[in-house]
GROMACS .gro file of C-alpha atoms in nm:
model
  208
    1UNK     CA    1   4.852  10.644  16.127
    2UNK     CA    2   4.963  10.303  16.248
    3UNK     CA    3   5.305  10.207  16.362
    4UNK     CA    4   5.480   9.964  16.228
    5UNK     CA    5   5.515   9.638  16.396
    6UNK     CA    6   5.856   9.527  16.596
    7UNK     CA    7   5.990   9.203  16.436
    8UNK     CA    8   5.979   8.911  16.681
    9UNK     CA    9   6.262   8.702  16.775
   10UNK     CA   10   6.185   8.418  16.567
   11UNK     CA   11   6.084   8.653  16.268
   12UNK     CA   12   6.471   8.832  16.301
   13UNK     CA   13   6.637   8.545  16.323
   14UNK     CA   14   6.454   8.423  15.989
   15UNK     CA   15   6.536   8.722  15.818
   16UNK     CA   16   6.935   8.721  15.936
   17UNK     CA   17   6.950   8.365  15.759
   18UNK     CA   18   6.773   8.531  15.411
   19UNK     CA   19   7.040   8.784  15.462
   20UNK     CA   20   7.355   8.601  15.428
   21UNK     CA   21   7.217   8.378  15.163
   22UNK     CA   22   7.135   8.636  14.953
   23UNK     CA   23   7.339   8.864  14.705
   24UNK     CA   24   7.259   9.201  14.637
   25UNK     CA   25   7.160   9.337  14.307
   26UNK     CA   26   7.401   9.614  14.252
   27UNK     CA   27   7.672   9.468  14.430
   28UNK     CA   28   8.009   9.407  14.205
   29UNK     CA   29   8.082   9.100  14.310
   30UNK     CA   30   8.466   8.942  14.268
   31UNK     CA   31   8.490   8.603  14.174
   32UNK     CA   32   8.717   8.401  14.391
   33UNK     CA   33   8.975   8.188  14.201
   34UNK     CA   34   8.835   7.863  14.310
   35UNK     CA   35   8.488   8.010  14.162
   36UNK     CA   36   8.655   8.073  13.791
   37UNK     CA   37   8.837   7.745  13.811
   38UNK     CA   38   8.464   7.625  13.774
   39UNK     CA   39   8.334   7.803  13.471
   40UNK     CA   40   8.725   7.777  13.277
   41UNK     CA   41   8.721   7.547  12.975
   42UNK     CA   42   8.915   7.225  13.085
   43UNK     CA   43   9.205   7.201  12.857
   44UNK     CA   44   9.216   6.937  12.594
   45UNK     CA   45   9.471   6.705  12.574
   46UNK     CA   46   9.636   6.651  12.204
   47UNK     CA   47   9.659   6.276  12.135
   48UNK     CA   48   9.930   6.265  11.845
   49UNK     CA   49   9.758   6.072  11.534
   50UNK     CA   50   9.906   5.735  11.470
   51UNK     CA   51   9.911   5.706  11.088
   52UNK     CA   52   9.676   5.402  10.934
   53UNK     CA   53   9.857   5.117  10.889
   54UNK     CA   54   9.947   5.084  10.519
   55UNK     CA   55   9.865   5.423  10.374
   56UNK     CA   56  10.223   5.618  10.306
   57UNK     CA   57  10.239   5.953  10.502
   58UNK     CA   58  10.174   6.248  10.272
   59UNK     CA   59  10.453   6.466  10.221
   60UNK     CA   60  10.483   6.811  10.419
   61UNK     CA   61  10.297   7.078  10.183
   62UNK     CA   62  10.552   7.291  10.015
   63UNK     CA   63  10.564   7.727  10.107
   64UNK     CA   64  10.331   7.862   9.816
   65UNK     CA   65  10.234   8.192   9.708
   66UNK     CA   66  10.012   8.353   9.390
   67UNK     CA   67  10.213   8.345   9.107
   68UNK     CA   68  10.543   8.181   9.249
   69UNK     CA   69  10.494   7.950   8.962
   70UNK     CA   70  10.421   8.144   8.687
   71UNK     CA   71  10.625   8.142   8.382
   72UNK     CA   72  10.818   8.506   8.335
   73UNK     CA   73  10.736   8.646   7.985
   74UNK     CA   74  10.841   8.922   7.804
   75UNK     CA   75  10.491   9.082   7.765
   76UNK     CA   76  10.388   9.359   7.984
   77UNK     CA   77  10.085   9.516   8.044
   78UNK     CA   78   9.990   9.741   7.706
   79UNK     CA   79  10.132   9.473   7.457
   80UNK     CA   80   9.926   9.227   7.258
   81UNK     CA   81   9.963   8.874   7.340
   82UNK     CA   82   9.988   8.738   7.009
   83UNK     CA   83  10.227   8.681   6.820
   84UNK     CA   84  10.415   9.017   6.652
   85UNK     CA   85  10.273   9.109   6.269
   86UNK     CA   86  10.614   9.060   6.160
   87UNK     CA   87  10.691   8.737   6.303
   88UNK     CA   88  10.346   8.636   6.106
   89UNK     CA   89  10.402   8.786   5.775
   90UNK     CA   90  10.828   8.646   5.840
   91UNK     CA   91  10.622   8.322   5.866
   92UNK     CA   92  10.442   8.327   5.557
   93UNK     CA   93  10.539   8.012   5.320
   94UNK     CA   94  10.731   8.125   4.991
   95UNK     CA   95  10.547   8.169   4.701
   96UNK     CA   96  10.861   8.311   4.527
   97UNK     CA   97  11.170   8.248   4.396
   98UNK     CA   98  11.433   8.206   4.680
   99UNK     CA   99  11.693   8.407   4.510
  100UNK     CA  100  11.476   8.690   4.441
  101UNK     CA  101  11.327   8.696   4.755
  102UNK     CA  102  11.668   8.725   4.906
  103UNK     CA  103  11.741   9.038   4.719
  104UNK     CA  104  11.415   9.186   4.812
  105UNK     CA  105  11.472   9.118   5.168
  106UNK     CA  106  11.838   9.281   5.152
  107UNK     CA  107  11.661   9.580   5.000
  108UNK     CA  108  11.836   9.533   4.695
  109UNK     CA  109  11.523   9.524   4.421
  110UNK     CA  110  11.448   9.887   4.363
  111UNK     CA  111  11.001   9.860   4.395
  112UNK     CA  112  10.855   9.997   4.081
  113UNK     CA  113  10.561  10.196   4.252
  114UNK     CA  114  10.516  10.297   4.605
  115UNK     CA  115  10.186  10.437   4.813
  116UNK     CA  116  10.194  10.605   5.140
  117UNK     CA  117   9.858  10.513   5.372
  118UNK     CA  118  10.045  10.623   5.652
  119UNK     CA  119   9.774  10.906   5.821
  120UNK     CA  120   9.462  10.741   5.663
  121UNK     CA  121   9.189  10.617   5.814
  122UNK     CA  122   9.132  10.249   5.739
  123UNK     CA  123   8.807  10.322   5.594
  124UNK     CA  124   9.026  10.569   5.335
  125UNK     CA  125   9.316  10.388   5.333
  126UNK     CA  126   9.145  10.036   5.202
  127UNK     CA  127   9.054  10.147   4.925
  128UNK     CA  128   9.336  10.308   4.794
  129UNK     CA  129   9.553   9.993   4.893
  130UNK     CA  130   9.333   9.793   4.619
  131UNK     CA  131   9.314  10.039   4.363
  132UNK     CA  132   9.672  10.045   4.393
  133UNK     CA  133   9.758   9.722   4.351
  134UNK     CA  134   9.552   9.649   4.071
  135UNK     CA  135   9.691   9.912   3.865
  136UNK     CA  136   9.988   9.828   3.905
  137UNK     CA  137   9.911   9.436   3.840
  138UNK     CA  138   9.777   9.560   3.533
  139UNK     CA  139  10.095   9.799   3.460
  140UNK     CA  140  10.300   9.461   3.448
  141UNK     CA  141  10.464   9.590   3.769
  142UNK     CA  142  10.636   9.292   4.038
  143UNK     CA  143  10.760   9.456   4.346
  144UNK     CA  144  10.576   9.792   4.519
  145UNK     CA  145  10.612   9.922   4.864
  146UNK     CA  146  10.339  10.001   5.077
  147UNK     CA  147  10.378  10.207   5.350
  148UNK     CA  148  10.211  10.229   5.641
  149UNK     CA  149  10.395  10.370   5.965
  150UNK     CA  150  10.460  10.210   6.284
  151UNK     CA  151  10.192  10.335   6.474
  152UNK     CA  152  10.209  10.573   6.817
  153UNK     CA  153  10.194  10.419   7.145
  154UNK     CA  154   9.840  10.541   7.321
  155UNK     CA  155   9.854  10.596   7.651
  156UNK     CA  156   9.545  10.444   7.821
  157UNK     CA  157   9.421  10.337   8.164
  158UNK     CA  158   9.198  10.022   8.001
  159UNK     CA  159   9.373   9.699   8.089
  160UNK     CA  160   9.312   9.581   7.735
  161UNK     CA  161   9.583   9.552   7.537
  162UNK     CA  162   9.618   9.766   7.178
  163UNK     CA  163   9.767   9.684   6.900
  164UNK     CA  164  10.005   9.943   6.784
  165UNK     CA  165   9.980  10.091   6.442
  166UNK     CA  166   9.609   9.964   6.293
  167UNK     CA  167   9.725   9.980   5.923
  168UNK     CA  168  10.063   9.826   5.996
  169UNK     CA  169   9.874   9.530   6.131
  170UNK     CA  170   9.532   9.545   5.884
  171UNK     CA  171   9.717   9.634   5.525
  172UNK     CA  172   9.854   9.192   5.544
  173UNK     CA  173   9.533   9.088   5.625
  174UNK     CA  174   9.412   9.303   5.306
  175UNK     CA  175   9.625   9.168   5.110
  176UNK     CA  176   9.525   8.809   5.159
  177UNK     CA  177   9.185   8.879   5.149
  178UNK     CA  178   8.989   8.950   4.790
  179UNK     CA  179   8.987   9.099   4.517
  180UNK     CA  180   9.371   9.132   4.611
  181UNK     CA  181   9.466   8.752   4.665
  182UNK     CA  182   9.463   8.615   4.349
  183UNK     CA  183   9.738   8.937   4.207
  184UNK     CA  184   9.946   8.912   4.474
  185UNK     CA  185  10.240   8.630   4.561
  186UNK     CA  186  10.441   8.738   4.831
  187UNK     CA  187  10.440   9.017   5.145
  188UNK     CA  188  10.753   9.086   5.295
  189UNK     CA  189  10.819   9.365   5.558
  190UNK     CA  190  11.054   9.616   5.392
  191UNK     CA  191  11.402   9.661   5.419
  192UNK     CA  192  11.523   9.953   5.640
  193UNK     CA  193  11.643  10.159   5.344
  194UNK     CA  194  11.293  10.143   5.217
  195UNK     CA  195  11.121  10.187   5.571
  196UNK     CA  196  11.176   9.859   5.814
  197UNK     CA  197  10.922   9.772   6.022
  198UNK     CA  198  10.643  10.073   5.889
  199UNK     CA  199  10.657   9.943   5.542
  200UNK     CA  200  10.614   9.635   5.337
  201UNK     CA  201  10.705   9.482   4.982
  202UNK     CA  202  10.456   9.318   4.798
  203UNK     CA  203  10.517   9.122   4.514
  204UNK     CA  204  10.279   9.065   4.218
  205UNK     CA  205  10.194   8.747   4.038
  206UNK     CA  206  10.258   8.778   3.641
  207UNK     CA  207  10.004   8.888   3.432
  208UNK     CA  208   9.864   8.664   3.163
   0.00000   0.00000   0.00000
């Protein structure tokens, strides 16, 4: 087995210089202040924007949030947006004569006939609107009362809105629609006596 060999002079003093030069690998070494001041970002210095020589500043932006602006209606969530069936068939022109339409509205006309759809289905209660009517168009008959109901208010988790009452809103649109067009001349909602808002008068042309 050989021994190893003693370092010369010269060889040391080499080694000593590698030494201090060198960093170890493990070691945590601290860096000195002077040594971050290096690697810091230098900070940047603002220069304040002159504004362009004939272009007005803009004006400062106003505070905004979502909906801030937004006009406050009385609709909430579960109501239809447009406008109410009575405010549409209240809107109708006038077929009739004012003065009897007056009396009508006051609930003053007694109706000659009256039919309850109210807990049909509008696939049975269609019908039996138009059948109805036509009889008593052919009766000589002027004012009936169809009723209908207000509806029930559903409760539902869809974010749709529903219209309440399905015959309250579809029995108008029946009405308007043929073979029932040409017999009748005006559609009123009813008086309260004779139901308010779940009922309707409608009032027959003349037969020839």
């Amino acid at each position: 087995m050989s021994r190893r060999r003693k370092l010369s002079d010269e060889e040391r003093e080499l080694w000593d210089q590698v030494r201090r030069t060198a960093d170890p690998l493990h070691a945590t070494r601290k860096a000195e202040p002077e040594d971050q001041a290096e690697w810091l970002p230098h900070p940047v210095r603002k220069v304040p924007k002159k504004p362009l020589e004939g272009v007005p500043t803009p004006p400062p932006l106003e505070h905004f949030t979502i909906g801030m602006k937004a006009k406050k209606g009385k609709h909430k969530l579960g109501q239809h947006l447009s406008p109410a069936i009575e405010d549409e068939v209240a809107g109708a022109p006038l077929n009739m004569h004012k003065k009897t339409h007056t009396q009508m509205k006051r609930g003053k006309l007694m109706p000659d006939a009256r039919i309850d759809l109210h807990g049909m289905t509008l696939a049975q209660a269609h019908p039996a609107l138009v059948g109805f009517v036509m009889r008593n168009h052919a009766a000589g008959h002027r004012l009936v009362l169809v009723i209908t109901g207000k509806g029930k208010v559903k409760e539902t988790d869809s974010p749709i809105p529903e219209r309440i009452g399905a015959l309250r809103h579809q029995v108008p649109m029946w009405l308007q629609m043929s073979p029932l067009s040409h017999l009748v001349l005006q559609v009123r909602q009813a008086h309260l006596r004779h139901g308010g808002g779940g009922a309707y008068y409608v009032y027959l042309r003349r037969t020839r």
